Short mmCIF file of C-alpha atoms in Angstrom, two decimals:
data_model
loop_
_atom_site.label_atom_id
_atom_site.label_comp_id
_atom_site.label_asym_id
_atom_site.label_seq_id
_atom_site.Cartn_x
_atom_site.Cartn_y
_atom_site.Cartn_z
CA UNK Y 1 -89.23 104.25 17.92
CA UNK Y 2 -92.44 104.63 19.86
CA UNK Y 3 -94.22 108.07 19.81
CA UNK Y 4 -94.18 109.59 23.34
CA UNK Y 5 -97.71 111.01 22.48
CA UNK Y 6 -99.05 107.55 21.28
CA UNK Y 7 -97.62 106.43 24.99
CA UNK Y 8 -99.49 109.06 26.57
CA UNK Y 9 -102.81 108.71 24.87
CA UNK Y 10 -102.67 104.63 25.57
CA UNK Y 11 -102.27 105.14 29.60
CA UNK Y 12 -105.01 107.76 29.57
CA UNK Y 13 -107.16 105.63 27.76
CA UNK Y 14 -106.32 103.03 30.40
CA UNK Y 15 -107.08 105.33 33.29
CA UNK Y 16 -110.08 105.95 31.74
CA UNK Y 17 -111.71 102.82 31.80
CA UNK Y 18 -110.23 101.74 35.31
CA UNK Y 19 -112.30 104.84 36.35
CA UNK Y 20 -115.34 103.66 34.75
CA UNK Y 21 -115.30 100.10 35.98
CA UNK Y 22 -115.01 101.24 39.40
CA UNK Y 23 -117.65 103.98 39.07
CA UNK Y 24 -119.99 101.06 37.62
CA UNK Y 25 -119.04 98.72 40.67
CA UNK Y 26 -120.13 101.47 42.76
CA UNK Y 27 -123.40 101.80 40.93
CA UNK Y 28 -123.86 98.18 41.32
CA UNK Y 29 -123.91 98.44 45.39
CA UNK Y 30 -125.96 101.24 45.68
CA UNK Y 31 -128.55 99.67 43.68
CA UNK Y 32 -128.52 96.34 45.55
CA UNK Y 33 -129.11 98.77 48.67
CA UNK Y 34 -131.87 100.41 47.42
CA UNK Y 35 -133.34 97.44 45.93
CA UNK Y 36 -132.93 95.82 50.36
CA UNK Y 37 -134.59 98.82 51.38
CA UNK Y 38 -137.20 98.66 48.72
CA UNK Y 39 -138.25 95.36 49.22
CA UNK Y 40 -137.21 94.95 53.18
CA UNK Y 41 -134.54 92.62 52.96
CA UNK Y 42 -131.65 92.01 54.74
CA UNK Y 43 -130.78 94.61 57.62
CA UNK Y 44 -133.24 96.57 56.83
CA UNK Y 45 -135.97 94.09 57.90
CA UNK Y 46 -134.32 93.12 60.93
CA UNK Y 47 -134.40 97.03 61.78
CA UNK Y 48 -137.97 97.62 60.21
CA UNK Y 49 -139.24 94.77 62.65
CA UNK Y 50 -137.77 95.96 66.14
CA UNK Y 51 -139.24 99.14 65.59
CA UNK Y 52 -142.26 97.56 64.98
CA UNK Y 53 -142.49 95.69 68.12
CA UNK Y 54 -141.40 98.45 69.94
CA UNK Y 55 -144.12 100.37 69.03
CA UNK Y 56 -146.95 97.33 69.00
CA UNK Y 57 -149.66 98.74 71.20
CA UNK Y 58 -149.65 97.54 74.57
CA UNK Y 59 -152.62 95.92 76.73
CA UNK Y 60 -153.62 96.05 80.42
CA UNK Y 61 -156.13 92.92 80.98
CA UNK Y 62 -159.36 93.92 82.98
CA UNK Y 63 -159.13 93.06 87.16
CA UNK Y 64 -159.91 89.21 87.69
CA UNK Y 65 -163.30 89.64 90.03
CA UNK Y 66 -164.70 91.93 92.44
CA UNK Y 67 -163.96 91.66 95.82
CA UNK Y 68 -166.29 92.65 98.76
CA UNK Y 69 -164.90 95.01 101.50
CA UNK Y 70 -166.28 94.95 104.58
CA UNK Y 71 -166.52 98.91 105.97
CA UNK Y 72 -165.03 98.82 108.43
CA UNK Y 73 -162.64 95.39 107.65
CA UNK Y 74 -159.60 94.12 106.62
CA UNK Y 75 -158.11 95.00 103.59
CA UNK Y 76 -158.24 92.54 99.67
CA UNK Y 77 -156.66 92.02 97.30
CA UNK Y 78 -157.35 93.08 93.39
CA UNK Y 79 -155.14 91.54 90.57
CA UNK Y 80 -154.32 92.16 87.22
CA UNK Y 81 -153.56 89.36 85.18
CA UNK Y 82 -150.44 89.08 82.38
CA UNK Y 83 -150.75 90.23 79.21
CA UNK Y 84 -147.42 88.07 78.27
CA UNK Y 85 -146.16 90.79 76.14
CA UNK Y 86 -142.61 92.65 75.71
CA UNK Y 87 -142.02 96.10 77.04
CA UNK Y 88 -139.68 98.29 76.46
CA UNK Y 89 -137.86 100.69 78.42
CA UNK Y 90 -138.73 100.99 82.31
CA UNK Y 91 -142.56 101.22 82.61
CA UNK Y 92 -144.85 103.60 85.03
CA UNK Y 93 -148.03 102.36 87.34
CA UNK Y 94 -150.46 104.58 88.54
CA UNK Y 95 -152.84 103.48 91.27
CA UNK Y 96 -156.01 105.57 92.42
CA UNK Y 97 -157.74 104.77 95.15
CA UNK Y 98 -161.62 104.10 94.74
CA UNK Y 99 -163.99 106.09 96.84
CA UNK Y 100 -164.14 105.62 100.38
CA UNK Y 101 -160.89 103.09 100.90
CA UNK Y 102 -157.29 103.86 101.28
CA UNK Y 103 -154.79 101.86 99.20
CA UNK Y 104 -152.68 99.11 101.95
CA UNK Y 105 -149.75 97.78 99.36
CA UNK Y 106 -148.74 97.89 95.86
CA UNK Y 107 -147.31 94.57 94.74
CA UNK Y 108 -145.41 94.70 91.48
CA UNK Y 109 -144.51 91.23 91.48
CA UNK Y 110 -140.91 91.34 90.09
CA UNK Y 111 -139.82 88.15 91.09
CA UNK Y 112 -135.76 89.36 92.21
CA UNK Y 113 -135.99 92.54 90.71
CA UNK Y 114 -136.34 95.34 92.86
CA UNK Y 115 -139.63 97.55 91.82
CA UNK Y 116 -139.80 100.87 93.21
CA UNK Y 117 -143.28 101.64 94.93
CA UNK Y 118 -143.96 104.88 96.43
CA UNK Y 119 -147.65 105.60 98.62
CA UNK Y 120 -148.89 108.75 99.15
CA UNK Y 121 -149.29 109.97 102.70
CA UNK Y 122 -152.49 110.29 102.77
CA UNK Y 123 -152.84 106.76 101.12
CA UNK Y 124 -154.91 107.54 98.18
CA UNK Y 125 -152.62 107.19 95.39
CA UNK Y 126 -149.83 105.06 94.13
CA UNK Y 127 -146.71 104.83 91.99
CA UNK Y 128 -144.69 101.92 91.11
CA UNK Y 129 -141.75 101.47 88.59
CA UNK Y 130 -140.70 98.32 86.73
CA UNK Y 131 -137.08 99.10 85.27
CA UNK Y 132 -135.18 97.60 82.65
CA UNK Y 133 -134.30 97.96 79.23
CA UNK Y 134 -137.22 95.06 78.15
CA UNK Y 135 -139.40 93.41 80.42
CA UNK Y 136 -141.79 90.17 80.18
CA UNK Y 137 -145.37 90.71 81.60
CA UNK Y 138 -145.71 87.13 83.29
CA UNK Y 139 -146.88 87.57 86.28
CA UNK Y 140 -149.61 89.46 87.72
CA UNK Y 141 -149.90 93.14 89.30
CA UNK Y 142 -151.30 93.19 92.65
CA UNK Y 143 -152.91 96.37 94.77
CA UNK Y 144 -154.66 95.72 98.42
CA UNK Y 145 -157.16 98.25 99.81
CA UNK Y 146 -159.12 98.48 102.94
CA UNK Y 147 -162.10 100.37 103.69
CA UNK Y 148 -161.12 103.95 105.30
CA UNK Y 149 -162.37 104.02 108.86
CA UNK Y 150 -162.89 107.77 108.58
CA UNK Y 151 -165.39 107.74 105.57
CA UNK Y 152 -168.86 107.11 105.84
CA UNK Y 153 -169.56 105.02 102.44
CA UNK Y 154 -173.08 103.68 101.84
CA UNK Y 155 -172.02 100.63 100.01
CA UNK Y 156 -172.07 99.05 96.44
CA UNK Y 157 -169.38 99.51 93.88
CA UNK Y 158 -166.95 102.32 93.98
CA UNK Y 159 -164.23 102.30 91.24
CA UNK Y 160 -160.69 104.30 90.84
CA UNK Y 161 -158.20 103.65 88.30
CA UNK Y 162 -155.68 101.25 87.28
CA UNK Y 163 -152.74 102.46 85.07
CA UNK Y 164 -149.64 100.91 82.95
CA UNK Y 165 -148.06 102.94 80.53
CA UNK Y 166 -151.24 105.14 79.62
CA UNK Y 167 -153.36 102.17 79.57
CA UNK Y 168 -156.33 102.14 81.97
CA UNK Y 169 -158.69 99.96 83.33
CA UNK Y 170 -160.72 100.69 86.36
CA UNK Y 171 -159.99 99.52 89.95
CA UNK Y 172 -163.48 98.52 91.47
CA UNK Y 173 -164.13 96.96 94.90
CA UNK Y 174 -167.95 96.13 96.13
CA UNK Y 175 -168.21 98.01 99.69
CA UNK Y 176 -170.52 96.14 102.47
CA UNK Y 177 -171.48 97.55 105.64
CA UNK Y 178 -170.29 95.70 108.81
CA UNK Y 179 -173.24 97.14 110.86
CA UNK Y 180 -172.26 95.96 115.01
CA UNK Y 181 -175.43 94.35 116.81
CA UNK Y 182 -178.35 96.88 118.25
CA UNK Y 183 -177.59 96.86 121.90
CA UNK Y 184 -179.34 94.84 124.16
CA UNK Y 185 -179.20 91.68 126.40
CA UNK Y 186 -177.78 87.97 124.45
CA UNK Y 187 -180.50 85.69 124.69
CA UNK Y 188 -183.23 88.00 124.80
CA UNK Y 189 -186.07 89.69 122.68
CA UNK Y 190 -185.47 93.49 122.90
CA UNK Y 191 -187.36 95.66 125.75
CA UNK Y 192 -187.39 92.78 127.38
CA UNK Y 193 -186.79 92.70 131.32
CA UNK Y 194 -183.99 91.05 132.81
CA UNK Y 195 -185.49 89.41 135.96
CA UNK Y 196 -182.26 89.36 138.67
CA UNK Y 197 -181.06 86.60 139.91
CA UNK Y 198 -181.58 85.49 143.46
CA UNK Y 199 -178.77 85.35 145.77
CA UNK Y 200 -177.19 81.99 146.82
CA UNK Y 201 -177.83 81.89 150.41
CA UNK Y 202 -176.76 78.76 151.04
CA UNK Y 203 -173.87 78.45 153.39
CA UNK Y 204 -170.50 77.73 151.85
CA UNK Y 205 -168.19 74.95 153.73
CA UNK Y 206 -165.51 74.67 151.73
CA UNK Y 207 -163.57 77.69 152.65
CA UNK Y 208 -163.72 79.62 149.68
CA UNK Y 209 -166.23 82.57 149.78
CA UNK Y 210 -169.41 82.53 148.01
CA UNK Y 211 -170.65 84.82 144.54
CA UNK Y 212 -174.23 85.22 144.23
CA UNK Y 213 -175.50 84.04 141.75
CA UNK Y 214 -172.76 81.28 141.61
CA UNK Y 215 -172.63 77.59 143.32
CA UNK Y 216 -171.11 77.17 146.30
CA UNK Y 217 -166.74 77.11 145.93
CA UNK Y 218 -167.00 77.97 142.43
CA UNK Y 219 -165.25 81.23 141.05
CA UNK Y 220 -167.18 83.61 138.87
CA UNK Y 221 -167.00 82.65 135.05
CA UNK Y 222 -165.46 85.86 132.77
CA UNK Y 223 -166.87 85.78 129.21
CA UNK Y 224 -164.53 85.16 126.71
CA UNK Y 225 -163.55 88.02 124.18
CA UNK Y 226 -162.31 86.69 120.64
CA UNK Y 227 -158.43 87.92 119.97
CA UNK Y 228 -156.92 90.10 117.21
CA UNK Y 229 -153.84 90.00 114.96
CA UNK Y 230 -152.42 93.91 115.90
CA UNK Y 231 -150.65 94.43 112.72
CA UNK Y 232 -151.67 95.33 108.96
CA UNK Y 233 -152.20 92.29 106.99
CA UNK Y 234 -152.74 91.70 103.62
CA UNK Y 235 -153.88 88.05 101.58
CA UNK Y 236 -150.42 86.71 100.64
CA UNK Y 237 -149.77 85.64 96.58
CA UNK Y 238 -151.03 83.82 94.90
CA UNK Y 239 -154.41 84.10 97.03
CA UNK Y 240 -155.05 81.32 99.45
CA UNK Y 241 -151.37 80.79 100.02
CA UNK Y 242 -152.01 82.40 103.99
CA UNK Y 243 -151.65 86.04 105.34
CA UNK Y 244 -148.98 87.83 104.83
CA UNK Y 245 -147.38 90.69 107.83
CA UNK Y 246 -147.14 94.21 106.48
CA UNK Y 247 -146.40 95.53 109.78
CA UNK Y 248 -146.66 94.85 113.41
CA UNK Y 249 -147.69 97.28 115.85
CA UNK Y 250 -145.32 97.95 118.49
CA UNK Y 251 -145.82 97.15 122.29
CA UNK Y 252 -148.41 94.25 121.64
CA UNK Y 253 -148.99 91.09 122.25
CA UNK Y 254 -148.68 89.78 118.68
CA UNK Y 255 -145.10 91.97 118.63
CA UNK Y 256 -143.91 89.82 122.23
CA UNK Y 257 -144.91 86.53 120.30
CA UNK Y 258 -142.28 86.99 117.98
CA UNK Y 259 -144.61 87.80 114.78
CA UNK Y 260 -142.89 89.70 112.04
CA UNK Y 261 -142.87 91.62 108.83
CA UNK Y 262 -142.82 89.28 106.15
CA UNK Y 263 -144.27 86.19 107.76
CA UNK Y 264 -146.67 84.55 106.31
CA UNK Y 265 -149.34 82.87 108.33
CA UNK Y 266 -150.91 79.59 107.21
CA UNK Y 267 -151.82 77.61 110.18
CA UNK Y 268 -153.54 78.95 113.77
CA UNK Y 269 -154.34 75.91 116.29
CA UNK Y 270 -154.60 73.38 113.73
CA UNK Y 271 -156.67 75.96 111.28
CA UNK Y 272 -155.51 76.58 107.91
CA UNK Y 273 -155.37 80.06 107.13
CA UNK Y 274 -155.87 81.02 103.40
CA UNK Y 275 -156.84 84.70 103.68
CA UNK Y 276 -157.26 87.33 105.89
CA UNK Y 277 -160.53 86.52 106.70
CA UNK Y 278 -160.12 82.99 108.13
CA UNK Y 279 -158.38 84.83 111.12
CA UNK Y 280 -161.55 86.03 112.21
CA UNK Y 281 -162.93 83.10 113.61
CA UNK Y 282 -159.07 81.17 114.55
CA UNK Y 283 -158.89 83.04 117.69
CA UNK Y 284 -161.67 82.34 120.06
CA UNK Y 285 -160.05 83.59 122.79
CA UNK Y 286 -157.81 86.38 123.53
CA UNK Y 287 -156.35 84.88 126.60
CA UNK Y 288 -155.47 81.41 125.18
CA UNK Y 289 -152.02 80.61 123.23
CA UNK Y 290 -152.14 79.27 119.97
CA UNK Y 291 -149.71 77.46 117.84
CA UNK Y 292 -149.00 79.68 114.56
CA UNK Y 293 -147.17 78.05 111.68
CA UNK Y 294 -145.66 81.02 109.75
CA UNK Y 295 -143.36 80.86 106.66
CA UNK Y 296 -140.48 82.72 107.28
CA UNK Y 297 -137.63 82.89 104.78
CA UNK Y 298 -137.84 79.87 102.63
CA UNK Y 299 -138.80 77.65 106.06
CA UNK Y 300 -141.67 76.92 108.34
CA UNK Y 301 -141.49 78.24 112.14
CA UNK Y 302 -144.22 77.52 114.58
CA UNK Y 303 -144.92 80.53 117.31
CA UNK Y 304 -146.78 80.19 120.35
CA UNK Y 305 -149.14 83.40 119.61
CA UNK Y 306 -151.22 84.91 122.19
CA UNK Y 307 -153.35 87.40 120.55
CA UNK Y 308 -154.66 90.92 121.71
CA UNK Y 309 -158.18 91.55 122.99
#
């Protein structure tokens, strides 16, 4: 007959070493963890490199050239060029205006996205926002300024500030002076006296009264006066693509010829248009209509466009 205290002594001896294999087994796991975190295996690594890229410093590439801007003119274009980098989490622009110019648009170029820009009132400042989780920097920032009308700059460079998450480059524009033509007679040195014209006395026989200074019959010729785009315009992307319409002014001529906002112009009377200022000399004449290719939506639309004077 078995000993109930042998029994007893057997199964807690059994216990006892079903404890201690499991206790070892244990050991065993938290030593291969520490041993992945030690050497950056597994998980670990995975988690070691996101945070890693997620805190890589970013870069802001310099502006691509310095454009000239005519004071007073139309408004250009500067761009910032890719980087090709991730971001992460929704990233901040700053724009600053450089002395002496007002800022026209802030292009973010999200592609289908929609990119939150906000202008200040008084136009000397910008904010835009690129949202998302992560983003790809692909494609180029854009930001158009024009000369103010109400400043008196003396040319040369002026500079603000460019701004992408804390990074900053400068925003610098080369300012020329569109001085008008002294005053004075075409054709002639200055101080120099106009001598009048005689009067056409000879008598006219065709019915239609005579203008001095005219032949007989003939009706006075009016000067011509070149015609103007009324609306803000900006060089559409990527440059030398055509003009694209900010706005149009209300009550104009270039409203009643059906131009819009949005429409990109790239053809006036057989011209192609590339930038803004390739408009300046496609309109001659301010009472002539022109044929105006415009892309509108995806498609191509010709307007007959009769400009303002």
């Amino acid at each position: 007959m078995n000993d109930p205290r042998e029994t007893t002594r057997s199964f807690i001896s059994r216990k006892a070493i079903y404890m201690i294999r499991k206790s070892a087994g244990a050991c065993a796991v938290l030593a291969v963890s520490a041993a992945l975190l030690i050497d950056g295996g597994g998980s670990a690594a995975a988690v070691s490199s996101a945070s890693s890229i997620a805190l890589r410093p970013q870069s802001l590439p310099p502006q691509e050239s310095i454009p000239d801007l005519e004071a007073p003119g139309t408004a250009q274009t500067v761009t910032y060029p890719s980087d090709g980098q991730w971001y992460y989490g929704p990233s901040t622009v700053n724009v600053k205006a450089p002395e002496h110019t007002l800022i026209e648009d802030l292009d973010l170029n999200c592609g289908g996205q929609s990119c939150p820009v906000n202008i200040a009132k008084n136009r000397r400042s910008a904010t835009g926002i690129i949202p998302g989780v992560r983003w790809n920097f692909i494609r180029p920032l854009h930001v158009s300024v024009i000369a103010d009308p109400n400043a008196s700059p003396a040319g040369g460079l002026v500079s603000g500030t460019f701004t992408l998450r804390g990074v900053v480059q400068p925003l610098t524009v080369r300012i020329t002076l569109n001085t008008p033509d002294a005053p004075g007679t075409p054709g002639t040195a200055p101080d120099t006296p106009v001598t009048p014209s005689t009067p056409d006395m000879t008598p006219d026989t065709s019915g239609t009264p005579s203008t001095p200074g005219t032949a007989p019959g003939t009706a006075p010729v009016t000067p011509s006066t070149p015609g103007t785009v009324e609306a803000r315009l900006k060089n559409a992307t990527p440059r030398g693509s055509g003009v694209e319409v900010v706005n149009v002014d209300l009550g104009t001529r270039t409203q009643a010829s059906g131009l819009q906002r949005g429409d990109i112009i790239t053809q006036v009377g057989g011209t192609p248009i590339r930038t803004v200022n390739d408009l300046e000399g496609a309109l001659p004449d301010s009472r002539a209509t022109y044929p105006m290719t415009v892309k509108r939506g995806g498609t191509s639309a010709v307007l007959q466009f009769t400009p303002d004077s």
